[in-house]
mmCIF file of C-alpha atoms in Angstrom:
data_model
loop_
_atom_site.group_PDB
_atom_site.id
_atom_site.type_symbol
_atom_site.label_atom_id
_atom_site.label_comp_id
_atom_site.label_asym_id
_atom_site.label_seq_id
_atom_site.Cartn_x
_atom_site.Cartn_y
_atom_site.Cartn_z
ATOM 1 C CA MET A 1 -12.163 -0.032 2.631
ATOM 2 C CA LYS A 2 -13.945 2.347 0.764
ATOM 3 C CA VAL A 3 -11.856 5.111 -1.139
ATOM 4 C CA LEU A 4 -13.247 8.146 -3.501
ATOM 5 C CA HIS A 5 -9.733 9.093 -5.547
ATOM 6 C CA LEU A 6 -10.133 12.726 -6.894
ATOM 7 C CA SER A 7 -7.650 13.051 -9.246
ATOM 8 C CA THR A 8 -7.466 13.917 -13.472
ATOM 9 C CA TRP A 9 -8.440 10.466 -14.876
ATOM 10 C CA LYS A 10 -8.225 9.033 -18.254
ATOM 11 C CA GLU A 11 -6.608 11.402 -19.959
ATOM 12 C CA VAL A 12 -3.193 12.650 -21.149
ATOM 13 C CA CYS A 13 -1.620 13.820 -17.909
ATOM 14 C CA GLY A 14 0.904 12.300 -15.917
ATOM 15 C CA ILE A 15 -1.060 12.607 -12.399
ATOM 16 C CA ALA A 16 -3.908 10.537 -13.976
ATOM 17 C CA GLU A 17 -1.618 8.436 -15.243
ATOM 18 C CA TYR A 18 -0.265 7.710 -11.531
ATOM 19 C CA THR A 19 -3.729 7.393 -10.509
ATOM 20 C CA LYS A 20 -4.327 4.593 -12.716
ATOM 21 C CA ASN A 21 -1.252 2.716 -11.080
ATOM 22 C CA LEU A 22 -2.174 3.590 -7.760
ATOM 23 C CA VAL A 23 -5.344 1.897 -8.144
ATOM 24 C CA GLN A 24 -4.871 -0.804 -10.122
ATOM 25 C CA ALA A 25 -2.123 -2.206 -7.186
ATOM 26 C CA LEU A 26 -4.830 -0.891 -4.552
ATOM 27 C CA ASN A 27 -7.530 -3.210 -6.041
ATOM 28 C CA GLY A 28 -4.798 -6.037 -5.132
ATOM 29 C CA LEU A 29 -4.680 -5.261 -2.244
ATOM 30 C CA GLY A 30 -8.867 -5.929 -1.275
ATOM 31 C CA ILE A 31 -9.304 -1.783 -1.117
ATOM 32 C CA GLU A 32 -12.692 -1.151 -3.313
ATOM 33 C CA ASN A 33 -11.700 2.353 -5.339
ATOM 34 C CA GLU A 34 -14.165 5.010 -7.027
ATOM 35 C CA VAL A 35 -13.066 7.447 -9.288
ATOM 36 C CA PHE A 36 -14.215 11.511 -9.439
ATOM 37 C CA PRO A 37 -12.499 12.985 -12.335
ATOM 38 C CA ILE A 38 -11.351 16.071 -12.247
ATOM 39 C CA ARG A 39 -12.085 17.155 -16.144
ATOM 40 C CA ARG A 40 -9.588 19.891 -16.655
ATOM 41 C CA ARG A 41 -11.257 20.118 -20.418
ATOM 42 C CA ASP A 42 -14.715 21.500 -19.162
ATOM 43 C CA MET A 43 -13.006 23.049 -16.195
ATOM 44 C CA ARG A 44 -11.248 25.979 -18.768
ATOM 45 C CA TYR A 45 -15.202 27.077 -19.482
ATOM 46 C CA MET A 46 -16.117 27.158 -15.916
ATOM 47 C CA SER A 47 -16.975 30.330 -14.331
ATOM 48 C CA LEU A 48 -15.640 29.991 -10.270
ATOM 49 C CA GLU A 49 -19.644 29.872 -9.131
ATOM 50 C CA GLU A 50 -19.697 26.374 -11.999
ATOM 51 C CA MET A 51 -16.709 25.391 -10.416
ATOM 52 C CA GLU A 52 -17.735 25.730 -6.939
ATOM 53 C CA ALA A 53 -20.894 23.564 -7.401
ATOM 54 C CA HIS A 54 -18.762 20.980 -9.197
ATOM 55 C CA PHE A 55 -16.642 20.725 -6.365
ATOM 56 C CA THR A 56 -19.360 20.748 -3.708
ATOM 57 C CA PHE A 57 -21.091 17.824 -5.465
ATOM 58 C CA PHE A 58 -17.749 16.035 -5.093
ATOM 59 C CA CYS A 59 -17.825 16.700 -1.465
ATOM 60 C CA ASP A 60 -20.961 15.321 -1.117
ATOM 61 C CA GLN A 61 -20.440 12.381 -3.261
ATOM 62 C CA ALA A 62 -17.674 12.091 -0.640
ATOM 63 C CA GLN A 63 -19.865 11.041 2.005
ATOM 64 C CA GLY A 64 -20.605 7.614 1.679
ATOM 65 C CA PHE A 65 -16.304 6.523 1.786
ATOM 66 C CA ASP A 66 -14.197 5.695 4.142
ATOM 67 C CA VAL A 67 -11.305 7.697 2.565
ATOM 68 C CA VAL A 68 -10.966 10.326 0.219
ATOM 69 C CA HIS A 69 -7.525 10.522 -1.501
ATOM 70 C CA ILE A 70 -7.097 13.818 -3.817
ATOM 71 C CA GLN A 71 -4.216 14.225 -5.985
ATOM 72 C CA HIS A 72 -3.016 17.754 -5.760
ATOM 73 C CA GLU A 73 -1.393 20.249 -8.236
ATOM 74 C CA HIS A 74 -2.360 24.179 -8.188
ATOM 75 C CA GLY A 75 -3.475 24.426 -12.259
ATOM 76 C CA PHE A 76 -6.495 21.372 -11.125
ATOM 77 C CA PHE A 77 -8.396 24.255 -8.740
ATOM 78 C CA CYS A 78 -8.224 26.911 -10.611
ATOM 79 C CA GLY A 79 -9.551 26.744 -14.037
ATOM 80 C CA PRO A 80 -9.258 29.619 -16.412
ATOM 81 C CA HIS A 81 -9.242 32.022 -13.982
ATOM 82 C CA PRO A 82 -6.432 33.830 -11.952
ATOM 83 C CA PHE A 83 -3.665 31.057 -10.227
ATOM 84 C CA HIS A 84 -4.371 32.725 -6.831
ATOM 85 C CA ASN A 85 -7.331 31.369 -6.361
ATOM 86 C CA ALA A 86 -6.492 28.236 -6.568
ATOM 87 C CA ILE A 87 -4.994 28.746 -3.014
ATOM 88 C CA PRO A 88 -8.256 29.729 -1.166
ATOM 89 C CA PHE A 89 -10.622 26.937 -3.585
ATOM 90 C CA PHE A 90 -8.856 23.818 -2.212
ATOM 91 C CA GLY A 91 -8.952 25.322 0.642
ATOM 92 C CA ARG A 92 -12.495 25.557 0.365
ATOM 93 C CA ILE A 93 -12.831 22.176 -0.212
ATOM 94 C CA LEU A 94 -10.941 20.216 2.662
ATOM 95 C CA SER A 95 -12.890 22.356 4.796
ATOM 96 C CA ARG A 96 -16.457 21.109 3.368
ATOM 97 C CA LEU A 97 -14.675 17.666 3.890
ATOM 98 C CA GLU A 98 -13.276 18.231 7.363
ATOM 99 C CA LYS A 99 -17.048 17.967 8.327
ATOM 100 C CA ASN A 100 -17.267 14.718 7.756
ATOM 101 C CA ARG A 101 -16.505 12.975 10.709
ATOM 102 C CA GLY A 102 -14.344 9.577 11.421
ATOM 103 C CA GLN A 103 -13.393 10.283 7.422
ATOM 104 C CA ARG A 104 -9.983 10.014 6.394
ATOM 105 C CA ILE A 105 -8.593 12.844 4.281
ATOM 106 C CA ILE A 106 -5.011 12.016 2.411
ATOM 107 C CA VAL A 107 -3.508 14.701 0.271
ATOM 108 C CA THR A 108 -0.850 14.067 -2.579
ATOM 109 C CA PHE A 109 0.786 16.465 -3.534
ATOM 110 C CA HIS A 110 2.998 16.990 -6.464
ATOM 111 C CA THR A 111 4.061 20.044 -6.665
ATOM 112 C CA GLU A 112 5.615 22.506 -3.971
ATOM 113 C CA PRO A 113 3.947 25.451 -1.977
ATOM 114 C CA VAL A 114 3.759 28.218 -4.112
ATOM 115 C CA LEU A 115 6.794 30.457 -2.602
ATOM 116 C CA ALA A 116 9.677 32.403 -4.428
ATOM 117 C CA ASP A 117 11.707 30.443 -6.886
ATOM 118 C CA PRO A 118 15.219 32.553 -5.994
ATOM 119 C CA ASN A 119 17.228 30.599 -9.640
ATOM 120 C CA TYR A 120 14.194 32.523 -11.233
ATOM 121 C CA ILE A 121 14.068 35.936 -9.196
ATOM 122 C CA ARG A 122 17.821 35.769 -8.735
ATOM 123 C CA GLY A 123 18.136 37.706 -12.726
ATOM 124 C CA LEU A 124 15.164 40.229 -11.962
ATOM 125 C CA PRO A 125 16.022 43.885 -11.823
ATOM 126 C CA LEU A 126 15.467 44.844 -8.165
ATOM 127 C CA LYS A 127 11.843 46.427 -9.023
ATOM 128 C CA ASP A 128 10.821 42.997 -10.502
ATOM 129 C CA LYS A 129 12.914 41.700 -7.512
ATOM 130 C CA LEU A 130 10.733 43.747 -5.016
ATOM 131 C CA LEU A 131 7.550 42.762 -6.719
ATOM 132 C CA GLU A 132 8.200 39.320 -6.998
ATOM 133 C CA ARG A 133 9.024 38.668 -3.151
ATOM 134 C CA THR A 134 5.927 40.379 -2.505
ATOM 135 C CA LYS A 135 3.672 38.422 -4.757
ATOM 136 C CA ALA A 136 5.460 35.039 -2.859
ATOM 137 C CA ALA A 137 4.509 36.380 0.286
ATOM 138 C CA TYR A 138 0.853 36.747 -0.076
ATOM 139 C CA LEU A 139 0.868 33.280 -1.688
ATOM 140 C CA THR A 140 2.211 31.826 1.100
ATOM 141 C CA TRP A 141 0.339 33.704 4.007
ATOM 142 C CA LYS A 142 -2.503 32.565 1.251
ATOM 143 C CA TRP A 143 -1.231 28.965 2.025
ATOM 144 C CA HIS A 144 -0.876 28.935 5.746
ATOM 145 C CA ARG A 145 -4.603 30.259 6.132
ATOM 146 C CA HIS A 146 -6.255 28.192 3.706
ATOM 147 C CA ILE A 147 -4.402 24.782 3.023
ATOM 148 C CA GLY A 148 -1.223 24.478 6.151
ATOM 149 C CA ARG A 149 -4.283 24.857 8.675
ATOM 150 C CA HIS A 150 -5.514 21.465 8.055
ATOM 151 C CA PHE A 151 -2.011 20.125 8.004
ATOM 152 C CA GLN A 152 -1.016 21.178 11.909
ATOM 153 C CA LYS A 153 -0.553 19.365 14.923
ATOM 154 C CA LYS A 154 -3.643 20.563 16.830
ATOM 155 C CA SER A 155 -5.923 20.015 13.452
ATOM 156 C CA ARG A 156 -8.259 16.810 13.506
ATOM 157 C CA GLN A 157 -6.644 13.358 13.436
ATOM 158 C CA GLN A 158 -8.659 12.971 9.518
ATOM 159 C CA PHE A 159 -5.901 14.860 7.685
ATOM 160 C CA GLN A 160 -2.480 13.538 6.303
ATOM 161 C CA GLY A 161 -0.324 15.060 3.259
ATOM 162 C CA ILE A 162 2.115 12.560 1.181
ATOM 163 C CA VAL A 163 5.295 14.203 -1.109
ATOM 164 C CA HIS A 164 7.389 12.347 -2.869
ATOM 165 C CA SER A 165 10.399 13.556 -1.811
ATOM 166 C CA LYS A 166 12.550 14.682 1.395
ATOM 167 C CA GLN A 167 12.640 18.085 0.078
ATOM 168 C CA SER A 168 9.737 18.686 -1.261
ATOM 169 C CA ARG A 169 8.759 17.525 3.250
ATOM 170 C CA LEU A 170 10.784 20.488 4.144
ATOM 171 C CA LYS A 171 8.970 22.803 1.792
ATOM 172 C CA MET A 172 5.838 21.245 3.388
ATOM 173 C CA LEU A 173 7.230 21.944 6.802
ATOM 174 C CA GLU A 174 8.022 25.627 6.363
ATOM 175 C CA SER A 175 4.808 26.407 4.888
ATOM 176 C CA GLY A 176 2.808 25.169 8.167
ATOM 177 C CA PHE A 177 2.251 21.798 7.958
ATOM 178 C CA ALA A 178 3.246 19.363 11.163
ATOM 179 C CA PRO A 179 5.788 16.588 10.917
ATOM 180 C CA GLU A 180 3.047 14.330 11.785
ATOM 181 C CA ARG A 181 0.653 15.503 8.992
ATOM 182 C CA LEU A 182 3.484 14.494 6.049
ATOM 183 C CA SER A 183 4.468 11.233 4.823
ATOM 184 C CA VAL A 184 7.234 10.829 2.073
ATOM 185 C CA ILE A 185 5.841 7.992 0.108
ATOM 186 C CA GLU A 186 8.252 8.154 -3.248
ATOM 187 C CA HIS A 187 6.677 8.170 -6.935
ATOM 188 C CA GLY A 188 5.874 4.557 -7.828
ATOM 189 C CA PHE A 189 7.935 2.972 -10.786
ATOM 190 C CA PRO A 190 6.064 0.161 -12.949
ATOM 191 C CA VAL A 191 8.127 -2.749 -13.023
ATOM 192 C CA ARG A 192 8.102 -3.935 -16.941
ATOM 193 C CA LYS A 193 9.626 -6.976 -18.748
ATOM 194 C CA ARG A 194 13.499 -6.042 -19.702
ATOM 195 C CA LEU A 195 14.109 -5.783 -23.176
ATOM 196 C CA GLN A 196 15.998 -7.718 -24.790
ATOM 197 C CA HIS A 197 18.857 -5.740 -25.383
ATOM 198 C CA SER A 198 21.018 -8.060 -28.186
ATOM 199 C CA THR A 199 22.965 -6.405 -30.941
ATOM 200 C CA GLU A 200 20.459 -7.559 -33.918
ATOM 201 C CA ALA A 201 17.636 -5.849 -31.225
ATOM 202 C CA GLN A 202 19.550 -2.436 -31.310
ATOM 203 C CA THR A 203 20.114 -2.711 -35.251
ATOM 204 C CA ASP A 204 16.704 -3.067 -36.594
ATOM 205 C CA ALA A 205 15.297 -0.774 -33.942
ATOM 206 C CA LYS A 206 17.858 1.838 -35.066
ATOM 207 C CA ARG A 207 16.867 1.489 -38.600
ATOM 208 C CA ALA A 208 13.339 1.593 -37.876
ATOM 209 C CA LEU A 209 13.708 4.988 -36.599
ATOM 210 C CA GLY A 210 16.141 5.697 -39.905
ATOM 211 C CA ILE A 211 19.167 5.569 -37.388
ATOM 212 C CA PRO A 212 22.191 4.767 -38.850
ATOM 213 C CA GLU A 213 23.701 1.322 -36.874
ATOM 214 C CA HIS A 214 26.788 2.879 -35.779
ATOM 215 C CA ALA A 215 25.167 5.800 -34.089
ATOM 216 C CA ALA A 216 25.732 6.403 -30.380
ATOM 217 C CA VAL A 217 21.819 7.240 -29.769
ATOM 218 C CA MET A 218 20.590 9.379 -26.572
ATOM 219 C CA SER A 219 16.858 9.821 -26.164
ATOM 220 C CA ILE A 220 14.672 12.485 -24.020
ATOM 221 C CA PHE A 221 11.439 10.919 -23.027
ATOM 222 C CA GLY A 222 7.604 12.749 -22.502
ATOM 223 C CA PHE A 223 5.766 15.915 -22.903
ATOM 224 C CA VAL A 224 7.821 18.952 -24.422
ATOM 225 C CA SER A 225 7.818 21.050 -21.418
ATOM 226 C CA THR A 226 9.696 23.925 -20.793
ATOM 227 C CA TYR A 227 11.801 22.682 -17.876
ATOM 228 C CA LYS A 228 12.947 19.251 -19.449
ATOM 229 C CA GLY A 229 16.445 21.403 -20.921
ATOM 230 C CA TYR A 230 15.891 20.340 -24.638
ATOM 231 C CA ASP A 231 18.211 23.347 -25.436
ATOM 232 C CA VAL A 232 20.995 21.705 -23.018
ATOM 233 C CA ALA A 233 20.797 18.315 -24.880
ATOM 234 C CA ILE A 234 21.280 19.920 -28.164
ATOM 235 C CA ARG A 235 24.498 22.249 -27.514
ATOM 236 C CA ALA A 236 25.629 19.442 -25.890
ATOM 237 C CA LEU A 237 24.880 17.202 -28.864
ATOM 238 C CA ALA A 238 26.299 20.001 -31.200
ATOM 239 C CA ARG A 239 29.642 19.311 -29.782
ATOM 240 C CA LEU A 240 29.971 16.379 -29.871
ATOM 241 C CA PRO A 241 31.179 13.449 -32.453
ATOM 242 C CA GLU A 242 29.140 13.032 -35.580
ATOM 243 C CA HIS A 243 28.619 8.663 -34.516
ATOM 244 C CA CYS A 244 25.844 10.139 -31.723
ATOM 245 C CA TYR A 245 22.105 11.227 -32.562
ATOM 246 C CA LEU A 246 19.655 12.513 -30.162
ATOM 247 C CA ILE A 247 15.774 11.328 -30.203
ATOM 248 C CA ILE A 248 13.031 13.677 -28.750
ATOM 249 C CA ALA A 249 10.259 11.515 -27.935
ATOM 250 C CA GLY A 250 7.551 13.355 -26.746
ATOM 251 C CA GLY A 251 4.991 16.195 -28.152
ATOM 252 C CA PRO A 252 3.344 18.505 -26.161
ATOM 253 C CA HIS A 253 0.644 17.830 -23.413
ATOM 254 C CA PRO A 254 -2.500 18.453 -24.771
ATOM 255 C CA GLU A 255 -3.714 20.616 -21.799
ATOM 256 C CA ALA A 256 -0.511 23.017 -22.405
ATOM 257 C CA ASP A 257 -0.264 26.256 -20.568
ATOM 258 C CA PRO A 258 0.315 29.206 -23.314
ATOM 259 C CA GLY A 259 3.433 30.183 -22.707
ATOM 260 C CA GLU A 260 5.011 26.416 -22.499
ATOM 261 C CA LYS A 261 7.761 25.183 -24.910
ATOM 262 C CA THR A 262 7.006 23.831 -27.871
ATOM 263 C CA ILE A 263 8.191 21.613 -30.879
ATOM 264 C CA GLN A 264 8.358 24.871 -32.994
ATOM 265 C CA ASP A 265 10.845 26.203 -30.357
ATOM 266 C CA VAL A 266 12.858 23.286 -30.352
ATOM 267 C CA LEU A 267 13.482 23.167 -34.073
ATOM 268 C CA ALA A 268 14.280 27.203 -34.666
ATOM 269 C CA LEU A 269 16.547 26.196 -31.403
ATOM 270 C CA ILE A 270 18.398 23.505 -33.949
ATOM 271 C CA GLU A 271 17.998 25.904 -37.261
ATOM 272 C CA HIS A 272 19.792 28.841 -35.041
ATOM 273 C CA LEU A 273 22.599 26.729 -34.206
ATOM 274 C CA GLU A 274 22.672 25.512 -37.463
ATOM 275 C CA GLU A 275 22.805 28.865 -39.322
ATOM 276 C CA GLU A 276 24.275 31.325 -37.112
ATOM 277 C CA GLU A 277 26.609 29.121 -34.576
ATOM 278 C CA GLU A 278 27.682 27.026 -37.941
ATOM 279 C CA PHE A 279 26.901 23.396 -35.946
ATOM 280 C CA GLU A 280 25.469 20.761 -38.603
ATOM 281 C CA ILE A 281 23.088 18.339 -36.451
ATOM 282 C CA SER A 282 19.518 18.196 -37.772
ATOM 283 C CA HIS A 283 20.219 15.195 -40.121
ATOM 284 C CA ARG A 284 21.110 14.185 -36.084
ATOM 285 C CA ILE A 285 18.325 15.403 -34.113
ATOM 286 C CA LEU A 286 15.057 13.072 -34.641
ATOM 287 C CA VAL A 287 11.925 14.575 -33.056
ATOM 288 C CA THR A 288 8.942 12.531 -33.369
ATOM 289 C CA GLY A 289 5.843 14.399 -31.648
ATOM 290 C CA PHE A 290 3.518 12.459 -30.408
ATOM 291 C CA VAL A 291 4.004 8.379 -30.058
ATOM 292 C CA PRO A 292 2.034 5.657 -28.822
ATOM 293 C CA PHE A 293 3.310 3.586 -26.154
ATOM 294 C CA GLU A 294 4.459 0.515 -28.082
ATOM 295 C CA MET A 295 6.504 2.449 -30.465
ATOM 296 C CA LEU A 296 8.254 4.044 -26.993
ATOM 297 C CA ASP A 297 9.914 0.073 -27.308
ATOM 298 C CA THR A 298 11.058 0.530 -30.384
ATOM 299 C CA ILE A 299 12.807 3.719 -29.343
ATOM 300 C CA HIS A 300 14.156 2.190 -25.852
ATOM 301 C CA MET A 301 15.549 -0.640 -27.709
ATOM 302 C CA ALA A 302 17.477 2.007 -30.130
ATOM 303 C CA THR A 303 18.207 4.311 -27.326
ATOM 304 C CA ASP A 304 22.279 3.421 -26.120
ATOM 305 C CA ILE A 305 21.849 6.628 -22.934
ATOM 306 C CA CYS A 306 18.454 8.048 -21.213
ATOM 307 C CA LEU A 307 19.039 11.702 -20.666
ATOM 308 C CA ALA A 308 16.666 14.315 -18.132
ATOM 309 C CA PRO A 309 18.991 17.510 -18.498
ATOM 310 C CA TYR A 310 15.979 19.318 -16.464
ATOM 311 C CA LEU A 311 16.463 22.773 -15.650
ATOM 312 C CA PRO A 312 15.676 23.788 -11.651
ATOM 313 C CA SER A 313 12.121 23.306 -11.015
ATOM 314 C CA THR A 314 10.180 22.861 -8.337
ATOM 315 C CA ILE A 315 9.218 19.368 -9.207
ATOM 316 C CA SER A 316 9.039 16.619 -6.621
ATOM 317 C CA ALA A 317 8.796 13.512 -9.149
ATOM 318 C CA SER A 318 8.995 12.720 -13.037
ATOM 319 C CA GLY A 319 7.114 10.136 -14.990
ATOM 320 C CA ALA A 320 9.197 10.359 -17.453
ATOM 321 C CA LEU A 321 12.628 9.758 -15.606
ATOM 322 C CA SER A 322 10.620 6.668 -14.322
ATOM 323 C CA TRP A 323 9.707 5.026 -17.203
ATOM 324 C CA ALA A 324 13.797 6.026 -18.315
ATOM 325 C CA LEU A 325 14.599 4.032 -14.944
ATOM 326 C CA SER A 326 12.804 1.390 -15.859
ATOM 327 C CA SER A 327 14.290 0.660 -19.623
ATOM 328 C CA GLY A 328 16.776 -0.874 -18.644
ATOM 329 C CA LYS A 329 18.607 1.732 -20.538
ATOM 330 C CA PRO A 330 21.894 3.906 -18.209
ATOM 331 C CA THR A 331 20.513 6.941 -17.583
ATOM 332 C CA ILE A 332 22.188 10.771 -16.971
ATOM 333 C CA ALA A 333 20.515 13.445 -15.307
ATOM 334 C CA SER A 334 20.892 16.743 -13.862
ATOM 335 C CA LYS A 335 21.247 17.666 -10.352
ATOM 336 C CA ILE A 336 17.551 19.394 -9.263
ATOM 337 C CA SER A 337 16.690 18.824 -6.073
ATOM 338 C CA ALA A 338 14.719 16.191 -6.575
ATOM 339 C CA PHE A 339 16.810 13.926 -9.138
ATOM 340 C CA ARG A 340 19.628 14.374 -6.923
ATOM 341 C CA GLU A 341 17.806 13.172 -3.600
ATOM 342 C CA LEU A 342 16.754 9.718 -5.344
ATOM 343 C CA ASN A 343 20.455 9.296 -6.544
ATOM 344 C CA GLU A 344 21.675 8.958 -2.761
ATOM 345 C CA THR A 345 19.668 6.958 -2.163
ATOM 346 C CA ALA A 346 19.988 4.758 -5.634
ATOM 347 C CA GLN A 347 22.999 5.601 -6.777
ATOM 348 C CA CYS A 348 21.558 4.701 -10.204
ATOM 349 C CA LEU A 349 22.096 7.943 -12.159
ATOM 350 C CA LEU A 350 25.044 10.324 -13.716
ATOM 351 C CA MET A 351 24.022 13.607 -12.693
ATOM 352 C CA PHE A 352 25.103 16.836 -13.809
ATOM 353 C CA GLN A 353 25.121 20.117 -13.210
ATOM 354 C CA PRO A 354 22.084 21.977 -15.250
ATOM 355 C CA VAL A 355 22.464 24.157 -18.230
ATOM 356 C CA ALA A 356 25.774 22.924 -18.491
ATOM 357 C CA PRO A 357 25.335 21.393 -22.216
ATOM 358 C CA LEU A 358 29.680 20.448 -22.128
ATOM 359 C CA GLU A 359 29.811 18.802 -18.978
ATOM 360 C CA LEU A 360 26.567 17.065 -20.374
ATOM 361 C CA ALA A 361 29.025 16.082 -23.487
ATOM 362 C CA TRP A 362 31.520 14.957 -21.289
ATOM 363 C CA GLN A 363 29.278 12.836 -18.898
ATOM 364 C CA ILE A 364 27.853 11.493 -22.584
ATOM 365 C CA LEU A 365 31.133 10.532 -23.660
ATOM 366 C CA ASN A 366 32.650 9.429 -20.176
ATOM 367 C CA LEU A 367 29.468 6.601 -20.122
ATOM 368 C CA LEU A 368 29.133 5.649 -23.981
ATOM 369 C CA GLU A 369 33.284 4.672 -23.527
ATOM 370 C CA ASP A 370 32.922 2.909 -19.888
ATOM 371 C CA GLU A 371 30.857 -0.243 -20.368
ATOM 372 C CA ASN A 372 30.952 -1.902 -16.862
ATOM 373 C CA LEU A 373 29.213 1.783 -15.433
ATOM 374 C CA GLN A 374 26.498 1.496 -18.041
ATOM 375 C CA HIS A 375 26.087 -2.129 -16.387
ATOM 376 C CA GLU A 376 26.223 -0.977 -13.081
ATOM 377 C CA LEU A 377 24.028 2.359 -13.529
ATOM 378 C CA VAL A 378 21.456 -0.279 -14.972
ATOM 379 C CA GLU A 379 21.363 -3.064 -12.423
ATOM 380 C CA ARG A 380 21.277 -0.177 -9.511
ATOM 381 C CA ALA A 381 18.582 1.132 -11.515
ATOM 382 C CA ALA A 382 16.646 -1.811 -11.597
ATOM 383 C CA ALA A 383 16.850 -2.503 -7.980
ATOM 384 C CA TYR A 384 15.290 0.691 -7.428
ATOM 385 C CA VAL A 385 12.358 0.522 -9.327
ATOM 386 C CA GLU A 386 11.897 -3.104 -8.288
ATOM 387 C CA LYS A 387 12.028 -1.484 -4.657
ATOM 388 C CA TYR A 388 9.775 1.415 -5.261
ATOM 389 C CA SER A 389 7.198 -0.851 -7.168
ATOM 390 C CA TRP A 390 3.675 0.294 -7.685
ATOM 391 C CA ASP A 391 2.712 -2.626 -4.983
ATOM 392 C CA ALA A 392 5.303 -1.731 -2.604
ATOM 393 C CA ILE A 393 3.808 1.929 -2.928
ATOM 394 C CA ALA A 394 0.295 0.820 -2.367
ATOM 395 C CA ARG A 395 1.158 -0.692 0.297
ATOM 396 C CA ARG A 396 2.789 1.737 2.460
ATOM 397 C CA VAL A 397 -0.787 4.752 1.110
ATOM 398 C CA SER A 398 -2.844 1.778 2.350
ATOM 399 C CA TYR A 399 -1.448 2.208 5.809
ATOM 400 C CA LEU A 400 -2.439 6.210 5.602
ATOM 401 C CA TYR A 401 -6.092 4.730 4.989
ATOM 402 C CA LYS A 402 -6.473 2.967 8.358
ATOM 403 C CA PRO A 403 -7.862 5.364 11.318
ATOM 404 C CA GLU A 404 -5.606 6.486 13.771
#
């Protein structure tokens, strides 16, 4: 069986990493894989006509394959042009592929359809609320017309969608997808060799990072992004005892939009808390910027608790959370829908309400004082990671590749 994947590839990108892990696992099943890369840096300078020609070439190349597997994220299909172009543009790609008789078209949707965000709209003035709802209704109509129609019951059998959560599945059904055209396949997890978490090794790691040996260390991993909730974690730290430290491990995404949070924003908040609210916390926060993967092991070794204090968003999975759960350290996460659903199955997260720094601080203190709970969370996370390893995920994906 020959499969052509359309995805970002060999670049700093969570979906590129997802595709790499999936392709490696599929190779182990004897499936022949090729990747047609989405090069976002090149697309940033393409006209719509040039983008059209680029993806038409992809569709032509796809004719010699049994399966086409697309990793979908809205921003992949608009380049430098207004966001609303992404929906009809991707719809035209699906329409071209539809002509390849007998070929399976699999699309993994990493973000949900473009609908109104009630958390954002709620705080707007009435005039702006009406405008945002009108825009959302227009985008939803475009999604139905250009994309949803390919995944309806009456459509050809060749189309199948993959989402990472039951909540995302519900959003897709509401946007016009038929139940039989959707499969929930969770985000894969790396099965990593457990670090030897001895007291001596943790002390050495803290010393290497310039952190006191007696410190209780909390860490947030991954690219610096607006929805990661750094403000929540920093404000929680300001309420914690002096021996508590925070590591923010990661730099800005190289392809981040201009409106994304930056390390400058994180440092500015620390400065604000020190000057305006008189919390002396800068000496207890380590902002690393980008670190190579091998350095992450040192940070994980020094860590006592991993944090994922994400703000409400439309993400359906998180590579950074996957890394935390496979680290062998307990994790505290906010109750966004994707994490809450994961925890309903695994019971491997200690959770708190989003945008609640005092509750987060309280949960951190509770977990630091309860070694039994720490052990239970780590063991449950290990069992969950093993169940949803990349090998297991690849087997489930490969079943969808077979003709119906």
